[in-house]
Amino acid sequence: MIYESGKMRLLPVSTRFVSEVNDCYICRDMASSGGILYTVLVVHDHDVVRRVIEMMRMGNRTGEGTLIDQFSHGDKQILVFPYHRERPLKEFYSGDAMTLAQCEETCISTLLACITCDLPYPLLYLLIKGGQLNISADRSVFLSYEMDLSLMDPEIGESECTDECAHILLELLEPKSGEKATSYYLLSKKTANGSYDRFTDLYRDITIAAVSNKKLSVFARIRLWFKRHTDNIIGILFWLSVFLGIVALSLLISKLFLGGNSWLRLLYNTFKQIGTESLLQ
C-alpha cells in the first residue's frame, strides 16, 4: 500500500502497531531523491480525525514544524511526522556515568523538546507518557511520534504534560541525589506537592538550579535560598500569625470584659510592686 498526496508517495517499510483507531508505520517517501523516512499515522476513526484537526486549527499549539503533511487517502486520514532513528531516553540515558552538570543539561534539553514540539497537549501527553523521548549521542533530546490515538484524552492540558515531564526530570536527576544537588532537591519537593502546572515554571526552576556550578549573583542566591526554604518560611509565618492572633484576641476580650486598656494595666500593675517594695518609691 502506498499513501500518496500531491507531494509525497509514502511506502511503509516498517509496521509499528495496528489498532482500531489508527495504524502507525515508518514510511519511505518514494517521491524524494533520498527516500526520506517519516512516521506515518493512518487514522481510521472519523471522530478522532475531527478532534485532532480541530485541536490543531483552533488551539495555540498547531503542530507547525512537527506535522509535515496531512491528507485523505480513501476513507482514512494520513498524518505525517518526522522520523529519526530511536534511542529511547530510558534505555540510553546513564546518569551514573555523567556529571551533575551533564544530567542537568539533559533535563533542560528534555524540557525544550517538549516545549518546542508545538503539538496540542493531548498529543504531547501521549508522546511523553508513551516513552517517545529519545537521547542522541551528544545528549540532546528529541521526540518520536508513534501515537496510539485511542488513548487520547482531549481534556488533557499543559498541567498534566508539565507534571509528567517533571517526574521524568526527577528520574534523570535521581542518580545525583547523594551529591546534594540543588536541582534534585528543588524538583523533588515541588513535584511531590504537584506545584508544576506550566512548562515555563519548570524551565525557570531547572535553569536557576542548574547553574549551581557557576558563580551566582546575590539576587540569584537569595532567590534560590527562598525556593529551597519555602516550606520552613511558610511554617514560621503560620505560627507567628497564630501567636499574634492569640495576643489580639486576648486584648479584645480584656477590653470587652474589663474595660479600657485593662490588659496592659494589669501587666503594668503586676510589676509596680514586687513583694513589699514598691517600684514607684
PDB file of C-alpha atoms in Angstrom:
ATOM      1  CA  MET A   1       0.000   0.000   0.000  1.00  0.00           C
ATOM      2  CA  ILE A   2       1.319   3.424  -0.975  1.00  0.00           C
ATOM      3  CA  TYR A   3      -0.166   6.535   0.622  1.00  0.00           C
ATOM      4  CA  GLU A   4       0.029   9.281  -1.935  1.00  0.00           C
ATOM      5  CA  SER A   5      -0.547  13.028  -1.681  1.00  0.00           C
ATOM      6  CA  GLY A   6       0.259  15.751  -4.151  1.00  0.00           C
ATOM      7  CA  LYS A   7       3.880  15.875  -2.998  1.00  0.00           C
ATOM      8  CA  MET A   8       4.582  12.561  -1.245  1.00  0.00           C
ATOM      9  CA  ARG A   9       4.443   8.844  -2.107  1.00  0.00           C
ATOM     10  CA  LEU A  10       4.755   7.020   1.194  1.00  0.00           C
ATOM     11  CA  LEU A  11       5.682   3.340   1.143  1.00  0.00           C
ATOM     12  CA  PRO A  12       5.557   1.534   4.517  1.00  0.00           C
ATOM     13  CA  VAL A  13       8.893  -0.143   5.326  1.00  0.00           C
ATOM     14  CA  SER A  14       8.115  -0.987   8.952  1.00  0.00           C
ATOM     15  CA  THR A  15       4.889  -1.566  10.896  1.00  0.00           C
ATOM     16  CA  ARG A  16       4.977  -0.238  14.458  1.00  0.00           C
ATOM     17  CA  PHE A  17       1.440  -1.123  15.510  1.00  0.00           C
ATOM     18  CA  VAL A  18      -2.074  -1.618  14.188  1.00  0.00           C
ATOM     19  CA  SER A  19      -5.114  -0.639  16.237  1.00  0.00           C
ATOM     20  CA  GLU A  20      -8.812   0.058  15.832  1.00  0.00           C
ATOM     21  CA  VAL A  21      -8.337   3.824  15.770  1.00  0.00           C
ATOM     22  CA  ASN A  22      -5.063   4.201  13.892  1.00  0.00           C
ATOM     23  CA  ASP A  23      -2.074   2.323  12.499  1.00  0.00           C
ATOM     24  CA  CYS A  24       1.497   3.514  12.722  1.00  0.00           C
ATOM     25  CA  TYR A  25       4.141   2.910  10.040  1.00  0.00           C
ATOM     26  CA  ILE A  26       7.626   4.061   9.184  1.00  0.00           C
ATOM     27  CA  CYS A  27       7.369   5.045   5.534  1.00  0.00           C
ATOM     28  CA  ARG A  28       9.843   5.928   2.819  1.00  0.00           C
ATOM     29  CA  ASP A  29       8.958   8.836   0.564  1.00  0.00           C
ATOM     30  CA  MET A  30       9.362   7.457  -2.954  1.00  0.00           C
ATOM     31  CA  ALA A  31       8.910  10.956  -4.370  1.00  0.00           C
ATOM     32  CA  SER A  32      12.114  12.250  -2.732  1.00  0.00           C
ATOM     33  CA  SER A  33      15.542  11.611  -4.176  1.00  0.00           C
ATOM     34  CA  GLY A  34      16.958  10.373  -0.896  1.00  0.00           C
ATOM     35  CA  GLY A  35      13.956   8.255   0.106  1.00  0.00           C
ATOM     36  CA  ILE A  36      13.472  10.154   3.365  1.00  0.00           C
ATOM     37  CA  LEU A  37      11.783   8.239   6.175  1.00  0.00           C
ATOM     38  CA  TYR A  38       8.714   9.516   8.036  1.00  0.00           C
ATOM     39  CA  THR A  39       6.494   8.375  10.885  1.00  0.00           C
ATOM     40  CA  VAL A  40       3.012   7.968   9.426  1.00  0.00           C
ATOM     41  CA  LEU A  41      -0.264   7.608  11.312  1.00  0.00           C
ATOM     42  CA  VAL A  42      -3.130   6.143   9.326  1.00  0.00           C
ATOM     43  CA  VAL A  43      -6.297   7.117  11.191  1.00  0.00           C
ATOM     44  CA  HIS A  44      -9.486   5.096  10.662  1.00  0.00           C
ATOM     45  CA  ASP A  45     -11.803   6.695  13.208  1.00  0.00           C
ATOM     46  CA  HIS A  46     -13.534   9.768  11.770  1.00  0.00           C
ATOM     47  CA  ASP A  47     -14.376  11.273  15.190  1.00  0.00           C
ATOM     48  CA  VAL A  48     -10.741  11.067  16.256  1.00  0.00           C
ATOM     49  CA  VAL A  49      -9.647  12.665  12.973  1.00  0.00           C
ATOM     50  CA  ARG A  50     -12.096  15.521  13.522  1.00  0.00           C
ATOM     51  CA  ARG A  51     -10.916  16.114  17.106  1.00  0.00           C
ATOM     52  CA  VAL A  52      -7.242  16.099  16.113  1.00  0.00           C
ATOM     53  CA  ILE A  53      -7.803  18.540  13.231  1.00  0.00           C
ATOM     54  CA  GLU A  54      -9.913  20.823  15.440  1.00  0.00           C
ATOM     55  CA  MET A  55      -7.217  20.879  18.129  1.00  0.00           C
ATOM     56  CA  MET A  56      -4.597  21.875  15.593  1.00  0.00           C
ATOM     57  CA  ARG A  57      -6.736  24.530  13.925  1.00  0.00           C
ATOM     58  CA  MET A  58      -8.420  26.032  16.993  1.00  0.00           C
ATOM     59  CA  GLY A  59      -5.683  25.840  19.619  1.00  0.00           C
ATOM     60  CA  ASN A  60      -2.495  27.800  20.195  1.00  0.00           C
ATOM     61  CA  ARG A  61      -0.357  24.737  19.513  1.00  0.00           C
ATOM     62  CA  THR A  62      -0.867  23.874  15.848  1.00  0.00           C
ATOM     63  CA  GLY A  63       1.933  21.356  15.340  1.00  0.00           C
ATOM     64  CA  GLU A  64       3.532  23.648  12.784  1.00  0.00           C
ATOM     65  CA  GLY A  65       7.000  22.354  12.001  1.00  0.00           C
ATOM     66  CA  THR A  66       6.185  18.981  13.546  1.00  0.00           C
ATOM     67  CA  LEU A  67       3.292  17.809  11.404  1.00  0.00           C
ATOM     68  CA  ILE A  68       4.907  17.508   7.959  1.00  0.00           C
ATOM     69  CA  ASP A  69       1.735  16.746   5.999  1.00  0.00           C
ATOM     70  CA  GLN A  70      -1.841  15.585   6.363  1.00  0.00           C
ATOM     71  CA  PHE A  71      -4.149  14.332   3.658  1.00  0.00           C
ATOM     72  CA  SER A  72      -7.016  11.965   2.962  1.00  0.00           C
ATOM     73  CA  HIS A  73      -6.497   8.523   1.487  1.00  0.00           C
ATOM     74  CA  GLY A  74      -9.856   6.944   0.703  1.00  0.00           C
ATOM     75  CA  ASP A  75     -11.782   6.974   3.982  1.00  0.00           C
ATOM     76  CA  LYS A  76      -8.611   7.345   6.062  1.00  0.00           C
ATOM     77  CA  GLN A  77      -6.697  10.401   7.247  1.00  0.00           C
ATOM     78  CA  ILE A  78      -2.928  10.370   6.948  1.00  0.00           C
ATOM     79  CA  LEU A  79      -0.752  12.290   9.425  1.00  0.00           C
ATOM     80  CA  VAL A  80       2.937  12.556   8.559  1.00  0.00           C
ATOM     81  CA  PHE A  81       5.602  13.307  11.178  1.00  0.00           C
ATOM     82  CA  PRO A  82       9.424  13.326  11.095  1.00  0.00           C
ATOM     83  CA  TYR A  83      11.332  10.137  11.713  1.00  0.00           C
ATOM     84  CA  HIS A  84      14.703   9.837  13.441  1.00  0.00           C
ATOM     85  CA  ARG A  85      16.329   6.611  14.497  1.00  0.00           C
ATOM     86  CA  GLU A  86      15.117   5.881  18.017  1.00  0.00           C
ATOM     87  CA  ARG A  87      17.373   5.976  21.051  1.00  0.00           C
ATOM     88  CA  PRO A  88      14.877   5.796  23.948  1.00  0.00           C
ATOM     89  CA  LEU A  89      15.813   8.062  26.836  1.00  0.00           C
ATOM     90  CA  LYS A  90      15.019   5.403  29.433  1.00  0.00           C
ATOM     91  CA  GLU A  91      17.383   2.938  27.762  1.00  0.00           C
ATOM     92  CA  PHE A  92      20.294   5.104  26.628  1.00  0.00           C
ATOM     93  CA  TYR A  93      20.480   7.627  29.462  1.00  0.00           C
ATOM     94  CA  SER A  94      23.101   6.756  32.076  1.00  0.00           C
ATOM     95  CA  GLY A  95      23.072   9.297  34.877  1.00  0.00           C
ATOM     96  CA  ASP A  96      25.599   7.348  36.952  1.00  0.00           C
ATOM     97  CA  ALA A  97      28.260   7.840  34.272  1.00  0.00           C
ATOM     98  CA  MET A  98      27.556  11.562  33.849  1.00  0.00           C
ATOM     99  CA  THR A  99      28.427  14.628  35.872  1.00  0.00           C
ATOM    100  CA  LEU A 100      25.712  16.618  37.618  1.00  0.00           C
ATOM    101  CA  ALA A 101      26.097  19.402  35.038  1.00  0.00           C
ATOM    102  CA  GLN A 102      25.592  16.897  32.192  1.00  0.00           C
ATOM    103  CA  CYS A 103      22.497  15.458  33.870  1.00  0.00           C
ATOM    104  CA  GLU A 104      21.072  18.943  34.260  1.00  0.00           C
ATOM    105  CA  GLU A 105      21.828  19.747  30.614  1.00  0.00           C
ATOM    106  CA  THR A 106      19.894  16.619  29.608  1.00  0.00           C
ATOM    107  CA  CYS A 107      16.975  17.746  31.751  1.00  0.00           C
ATOM    108  CA  ILE A 108      16.903  21.138  30.056  1.00  0.00           C
ATOM    109  CA  SER A 109      17.118  19.516  26.617  1.00  0.00           C
ATOM    110  CA  THR A 110      14.232  17.184  27.542  1.00  0.00           C
ATOM    111  CA  LEU A 111      12.133  20.116  28.629  1.00  0.00           C
ATOM    112  CA  LEU A 112      12.899  22.115  25.481  1.00  0.00           C
ATOM    113  CA  ALA A 113      11.952  19.155  23.289  1.00  0.00           C
ATOM    114  CA  CYS A 114       8.501  19.159  24.905  1.00  0.00           C
ATOM    115  CA  ILE A 115       8.081  22.929  24.685  1.00  0.00           C
ATOM    116  CA  THR A 116       9.166  23.306  21.060  1.00  0.00           C
ATOM    117  CA  CYS A 117       7.170  20.296  19.846  1.00  0.00           C
ATOM    118  CA  ASP A 118       4.140  22.604  19.426  1.00  0.00           C
ATOM    119  CA  LEU A 119       1.671  19.712  19.220  1.00  0.00           C
ATOM    120  CA  PRO A 120      -1.637  20.083  21.109  1.00  0.00           C
ATOM    121  CA  TYR A 121      -1.251  18.969  24.711  1.00  0.00           C
ATOM    122  CA  PRO A 122      -3.379  15.791  24.394  1.00  0.00           C
ATOM    123  CA  LEU A 123      -0.972  14.576  21.676  1.00  0.00           C
ATOM    124  CA  LEU A 124       2.144  15.723  23.516  1.00  0.00           C
ATOM    125  CA  TYR A 125       0.959  13.838  26.605  1.00  0.00           C
ATOM    126  CA  LEU A 126       0.718  10.645  24.546  1.00  0.00           C
ATOM    127  CA  LEU A 127       4.334  11.107  23.453  1.00  0.00           C
ATOM    128  CA  ILE A 128       5.690  11.848  26.929  1.00  0.00           C
ATOM    129  CA  LYS A 129       3.688   9.088  28.586  1.00  0.00           C
ATOM    130  CA  GLY A 130       4.390   6.660  25.749  1.00  0.00           C
ATOM    131  CA  GLY A 131       8.173   6.759  26.075  1.00  0.00           C
ATOM    132  CA  GLN A 132       8.758   8.756  22.889  1.00  0.00           C
ATOM    133  CA  LEU A 133      11.593  10.825  24.353  1.00  0.00           C
ATOM    134  CA  ASN A 134      14.967   9.911  22.839  1.00  0.00           C
ATOM    135  CA  ILE A 135      18.552  10.941  23.554  1.00  0.00           C
ATOM    136  CA  SER A 136      21.204  11.356  20.896  1.00  0.00           C
ATOM    137  CA  ALA A 137      24.916  10.633  21.275  1.00  0.00           C
ATOM    138  CA  ASP A 138      25.579  14.303  22.132  1.00  0.00           C
ATOM    139  CA  ARG A 139      22.917  14.119  24.889  1.00  0.00           C
ATOM    140  CA  SER A 140      20.403  16.283  23.051  1.00  0.00           C
ATOM    141  CA  VAL A 141      16.829  15.040  23.422  1.00  0.00           C
ATOM    142  CA  PHE A 142      14.276  14.618  20.645  1.00  0.00           C
ATOM    143  CA  LEU A 143      10.795  13.173  20.209  1.00  0.00           C
ATOM    144  CA  SER A 144       9.491  10.260  18.199  1.00  0.00           C
ATOM    145  CA  TYR A 145       5.885  10.390  17.032  1.00  0.00           C
ATOM    146  CA  GLU A 146       4.405   6.937  17.421  1.00  0.00           C
ATOM    147  CA  MET A 147       0.965   7.580  18.931  1.00  0.00           C
ATOM    148  CA  ASP A 148      -1.972   5.314  19.669  1.00  0.00           C
ATOM    149  CA  LEU A 149      -4.794   7.829  19.319  1.00  0.00           C
ATOM    150  CA  SER A 150      -7.259   5.501  21.027  1.00  0.00           C
ATOM    151  CA  LEU A 151      -5.562   6.602  24.287  1.00  0.00           C
ATOM    152  CA  MET A 152      -6.001  10.313  23.574  1.00  0.00           C
ATOM    153  CA  ASP A 153      -7.893  12.369  26.147  1.00  0.00           C
ATOM    154  CA  PRO A 154      -8.996  15.714  24.631  1.00  0.00           C
ATOM    155  CA  GLU A 155      -9.240  17.222  28.129  1.00  0.00           C
ATOM    156  CA  ILE A 156      -5.509  16.860  28.809  1.00  0.00           C
ATOM    157  CA  GLY A 157      -3.831  20.234  29.164  1.00  0.00           C
ATOM    158  CA  GLU A 158      -0.471  21.814  29.930  1.00  0.00           C
ATOM    159  CA  SER A 159      -0.728  20.943  33.629  1.00  0.00           C
ATOM    160  CA  GLU A 160      -0.771  17.172  33.045  1.00  0.00           C
ATOM    161  CA  CYS A 161       2.045  17.394  30.474  1.00  0.00           C
ATOM    162  CA  THR A 162       4.207  19.511  32.767  1.00  0.00           C
ATOM    163  CA  ASP A 163       3.648  17.221  35.746  1.00  0.00           C
ATOM    164  CA  GLU A 164       4.585  14.141  33.721  1.00  0.00           C
ATOM    165  CA  CYS A 165       7.686  15.885  32.379  1.00  0.00           C
ATOM    166  CA  ALA A 166       8.694  16.965  35.903  1.00  0.00           C
ATOM    167  CA  HIS A 167       8.615  13.352  37.093  1.00  0.00           C
ATOM    168  CA  ILE A 168      10.846  12.324  34.178  1.00  0.00           C
ATOM    169  CA  LEU A 169      13.356  15.079  35.017  1.00  0.00           C
ATOM    170  CA  LEU A 170      13.358  13.900  38.617  1.00  0.00           C
ATOM    171  CA  GLU A 171      14.242  10.382  37.449  1.00  0.00           C
ATOM    172  CA  LEU A 172      17.103  11.797  35.364  1.00  0.00           C
ATOM    173  CA  LEU A 173      18.487  13.647  38.394  1.00  0.00           C
ATOM    174  CA  GLU A 174      17.940  10.820  40.887  1.00  0.00           C
ATOM    175  CA  PRO A 175      21.475   9.356  40.400  1.00  0.00           C
ATOM    176  CA  LYS A 176      22.819  12.677  41.722  1.00  0.00           C
ATOM    177  CA  SER A 177      20.584  12.821  44.792  1.00  0.00           C
ATOM    178  CA  GLY A 178      23.531  11.920  47.038  1.00  0.00           C
ATOM    179  CA  GLU A 179      25.521  14.930  45.824  1.00  0.00           C
ATOM    180  CA  LYS A 180      23.149  17.406  47.477  1.00  0.00           C
ATOM    181  CA  ALA A 181      22.144  18.609  44.024  1.00  0.00           C
ATOM    182  CA  THR A 182      20.020  21.745  44.316  1.00  0.00           C
ATOM    183  CA  SER A 183      18.138  20.838  41.143  1.00  0.00           C
ATOM    184  CA  TYR A 184      17.147  17.425  42.514  1.00  0.00           C
ATOM    185  CA  TYR A 185      16.184  18.861  45.905  1.00  0.00           C
ATOM    186  CA  LEU A 186      14.030  21.594  44.360  1.00  0.00           C
ATOM    187  CA  LEU A 187      12.260  19.358  41.828  1.00  0.00           C
ATOM    188  CA  SER A 188      11.612  16.569  44.341  1.00  0.00           C
ATOM    189  CA  LYS A 189       9.976  18.974  46.780  1.00  0.00           C
ATOM    190  CA  LYS A 190       7.821  20.791  44.228  1.00  0.00           C
ATOM    191  CA  THR A 191       6.898  17.649  42.268  1.00  0.00           C
ATOM    192  CA  ALA A 192       5.711  15.980  45.477  1.00  0.00           C
ATOM    193  CA  ASN A 193       3.449  18.980  46.067  1.00  0.00           C
ATOM    194  CA  GLY A 194       2.135  18.939  42.490  1.00  0.00           C
ATOM    195  CA  SER A 195       3.357  22.510  42.069  1.00  0.00           C
ATOM    196  CA  TYR A 196       4.083  22.419  38.335  1.00  0.00           C
ATOM    197  CA  ASP A 197       1.238  23.475  36.037  1.00  0.00           C
ATOM    198  CA  ARG A 198       3.214  25.283  33.335  1.00  0.00           C
ATOM    199  CA  PHE A 199       6.338  24.414  31.377  1.00  0.00           C
ATOM    200  CA  THR A 200       7.686  27.931  31.922  1.00  0.00           C
ATOM    201  CA  ASP A 201       7.689  27.399  35.716  1.00  0.00           C
ATOM    202  CA  LEU A 202       9.506  24.086  35.393  1.00  0.00           C
ATOM    203  CA  TYR A 203      12.006  25.566  32.935  1.00  0.00           C
ATOM    204  CA  ARG A 204      12.694  28.527  35.243  1.00  0.00           C
ATOM    205  CA  ASP A 205      13.375  26.286  38.244  1.00  0.00           C
ATOM    206  CA  ILE A 206      15.642  23.820  36.477  1.00  0.00           C
ATOM    207  CA  THR A 207      17.699  26.537  34.771  1.00  0.00           C
ATOM    208  CA  ILE A 208      18.136  28.512  38.002  1.00  0.00           C
ATOM    209  CA  ALA A 209      19.129  25.417  39.972  1.00  0.00           C
ATOM    210  CA  ALA A 210      21.391  24.080  37.214  1.00  0.00           C
ATOM    211  CA  VAL A 211      23.816  26.993  37.432  1.00  0.00           C
ATOM    212  CA  SER A 212      24.987  25.883  40.879  1.00  0.00           C
ATOM    213  CA  ASN A 213      28.460  25.159  39.484  1.00  0.00           C
ATOM    214  CA  LYS A 214      28.793  28.766  38.309  1.00  0.00           C
ATOM    215  CA  LYS A 215      29.155  31.992  40.242  1.00  0.00           C
ATOM    216  CA  LEU A 216      25.678  33.211  41.173  1.00  0.00           C
ATOM    217  CA  SER A 217      24.669  36.808  41.624  1.00  0.00           C
ATOM    218  CA  VAL A 218      23.491  37.914  45.057  1.00  0.00           C
ATOM    219  CA  PHE A 219      19.931  38.202  43.757  1.00  0.00           C
ATOM    220  CA  ALA A 220      20.039  34.672  42.304  1.00  0.00           C
ATOM    221  CA  ARG A 221      21.399  33.258  45.572  1.00  0.00           C
ATOM    222  CA  ILE A 222      18.641  34.933  47.586  1.00  0.00           C
ATOM    223  CA  ARG A 223      16.000  33.727  45.142  1.00  0.00           C
ATOM    224  CA  LEU A 224      17.334  30.175  45.247  1.00  0.00           C
ATOM    225  CA  TRP A 225      17.514  30.256  49.074  1.00  0.00           C
ATOM    226  CA  PHE A 226      13.855  31.267  49.279  1.00  0.00           C
ATOM    227  CA  LYS A 227      12.874  28.489  46.866  1.00  0.00           C
ATOM    228  CA  ARG A 228      14.689  25.864  48.918  1.00  0.00           C
ATOM    229  CA  HIS A 229      13.277  27.055  52.254  1.00  0.00           C
ATOM    230  CA  THR A 230       9.735  27.945  51.204  1.00  0.00           C
ATOM    231  CA  ASP A 231       8.159  25.323  53.466  1.00  0.00           C
ATOM    232  CA  ASN A 232      10.118  26.492  56.535  1.00  0.00           C
ATOM    233  CA  ILE A 233       9.309  30.134  55.878  1.00  0.00           C
ATOM    234  CA  ILE A 234       5.604  29.366  55.500  1.00  0.00           C
ATOM    235  CA  GLY A 235       5.680  27.367  58.750  1.00  0.00           C
ATOM    236  CA  ILE A 236       7.316  30.206  60.674  1.00  0.00           C
ATOM    237  CA  LEU A 237       4.866  32.759  59.286  1.00  0.00           C
ATOM    238  CA  PHE A 238       1.952  30.477  60.168  1.00  0.00           C
ATOM    239  CA  TRP A 239       2.948  30.101  63.826  1.00  0.00           C
ATOM    240  CA  LEU A 240       3.788  33.804  64.071  1.00  0.00           C
ATOM    241  CA  SER A 241       0.333  34.670  62.767  1.00  0.00           C
ATOM    242  CA  VAL A 242      -1.219  32.253  65.319  1.00  0.00           C
ATOM    243  CA  PHE A 243       0.700  33.930  68.151  1.00  0.00           C
ATOM    244  CA  LEU A 244      -0.272  37.431  67.024  1.00  0.00           C
ATOM    245  CA  GLY A 245      -3.867  36.285  66.666  1.00  0.00           C
ATOM    246  CA  ILE A 246      -3.916  34.992  70.250  1.00  0.00           C
ATOM    247  CA  VAL A 247      -2.458  38.277  71.504  1.00  0.00           C
ATOM    248  CA  ALA A 248      -5.023  40.302  69.555  1.00  0.00           C
ATOM    249  CA  LEU A 249      -7.876  38.094  70.799  1.00  0.00           C
ATOM    250  CA  SER A 250      -6.740  38.436  74.421  1.00  0.00           C
ATOM    251  CA  LEU A 251      -6.599  42.228  74.058  1.00  0.00           C
ATOM    252  CA  LEU A 252     -10.107  42.254  72.625  1.00  0.00           C
ATOM    253  CA  ILE A 253     -11.504  40.049  75.400  1.00  0.00           C
ATOM    254  CA  SER A 254      -9.758  42.152  78.053  1.00  0.00           C
ATOM    255  CA  LYS A 255     -11.203  45.358  76.637  1.00  0.00           C
ATOM    256  CA  LEU A 256     -14.723  43.911  76.421  1.00  0.00           C
ATOM    257  CA  PHE A 257     -14.868  42.476  79.939  1.00  0.00           C
ATOM    258  CA  LEU A 258     -12.509  44.665  81.963  1.00  0.00           C
ATOM    259  CA  GLY A 259     -12.748  47.935  80.043  1.00  0.00           C
ATOM    260  CA  GLY A 260     -10.133  50.292  78.639  1.00  0.00           C
ATOM    261  CA  ASN A 261      -6.595  49.024  78.350  1.00  0.00           C
ATOM    262  CA  SER A 262      -7.028  46.803  81.399  1.00  0.00           C
ATOM    263  CA  TRP A 263      -4.858  44.013  79.950  1.00  0.00           C
ATOM    264  CA  LEU A 264      -1.905  46.389  79.702  1.00  0.00           C
ATOM    265  CA  ARG A 265      -2.802  47.981  83.059  1.00  0.00           C
ATOM    266  CA  LEU A 266      -2.854  44.568  84.686  1.00  0.00           C
ATOM    267  CA  LEU A 267       0.560  43.810  83.262  1.00  0.00           C
ATOM    268  CA  TYR A 268       1.848  47.215  84.411  1.00  0.00           C
ATOM    269  CA  ASN A 269       0.413  46.864  87.933  1.00  0.00           C
ATOM    270  CA  THR A 270       1.988  43.447  88.312  1.00  0.00           C
ATOM    271  CA  PHE A 271       5.455  44.969  88.149  1.00  0.00           C
ATOM    272  CA  LYS A 272       4.652  48.208  90.052  1.00  0.00           C
ATOM    273  CA  GLN A 273       5.141  46.430  93.349  1.00  0.00           C
ATOM    274  CA  ILE A 274       7.226  43.344  93.879  1.00  0.00           C
ATOM    275  CA  GLY A 275       6.855  41.737  97.290  1.00  0.00           C
ATOM    276  CA  THR A 276       6.692  44.548  99.910  1.00  0.00           C
ATOM    277  CA  GLU A 277       8.752  47.012  97.901  1.00  0.00           C
ATOM    278  CA  SER A 278       7.117  49.495  95.552  1.00  0.00           C
ATOM    279  CA  LEU A 279       8.917  50.339  92.386  1.00  0.00           C
ATOM    280  CA  LEU A 280       7.394  53.834  92.476  1.00  0.00           C
ATOM    281  CA  GLN A 281       9.395  54.987  95.558  1.00  0.00           C
TER     282      GLN A 281
END
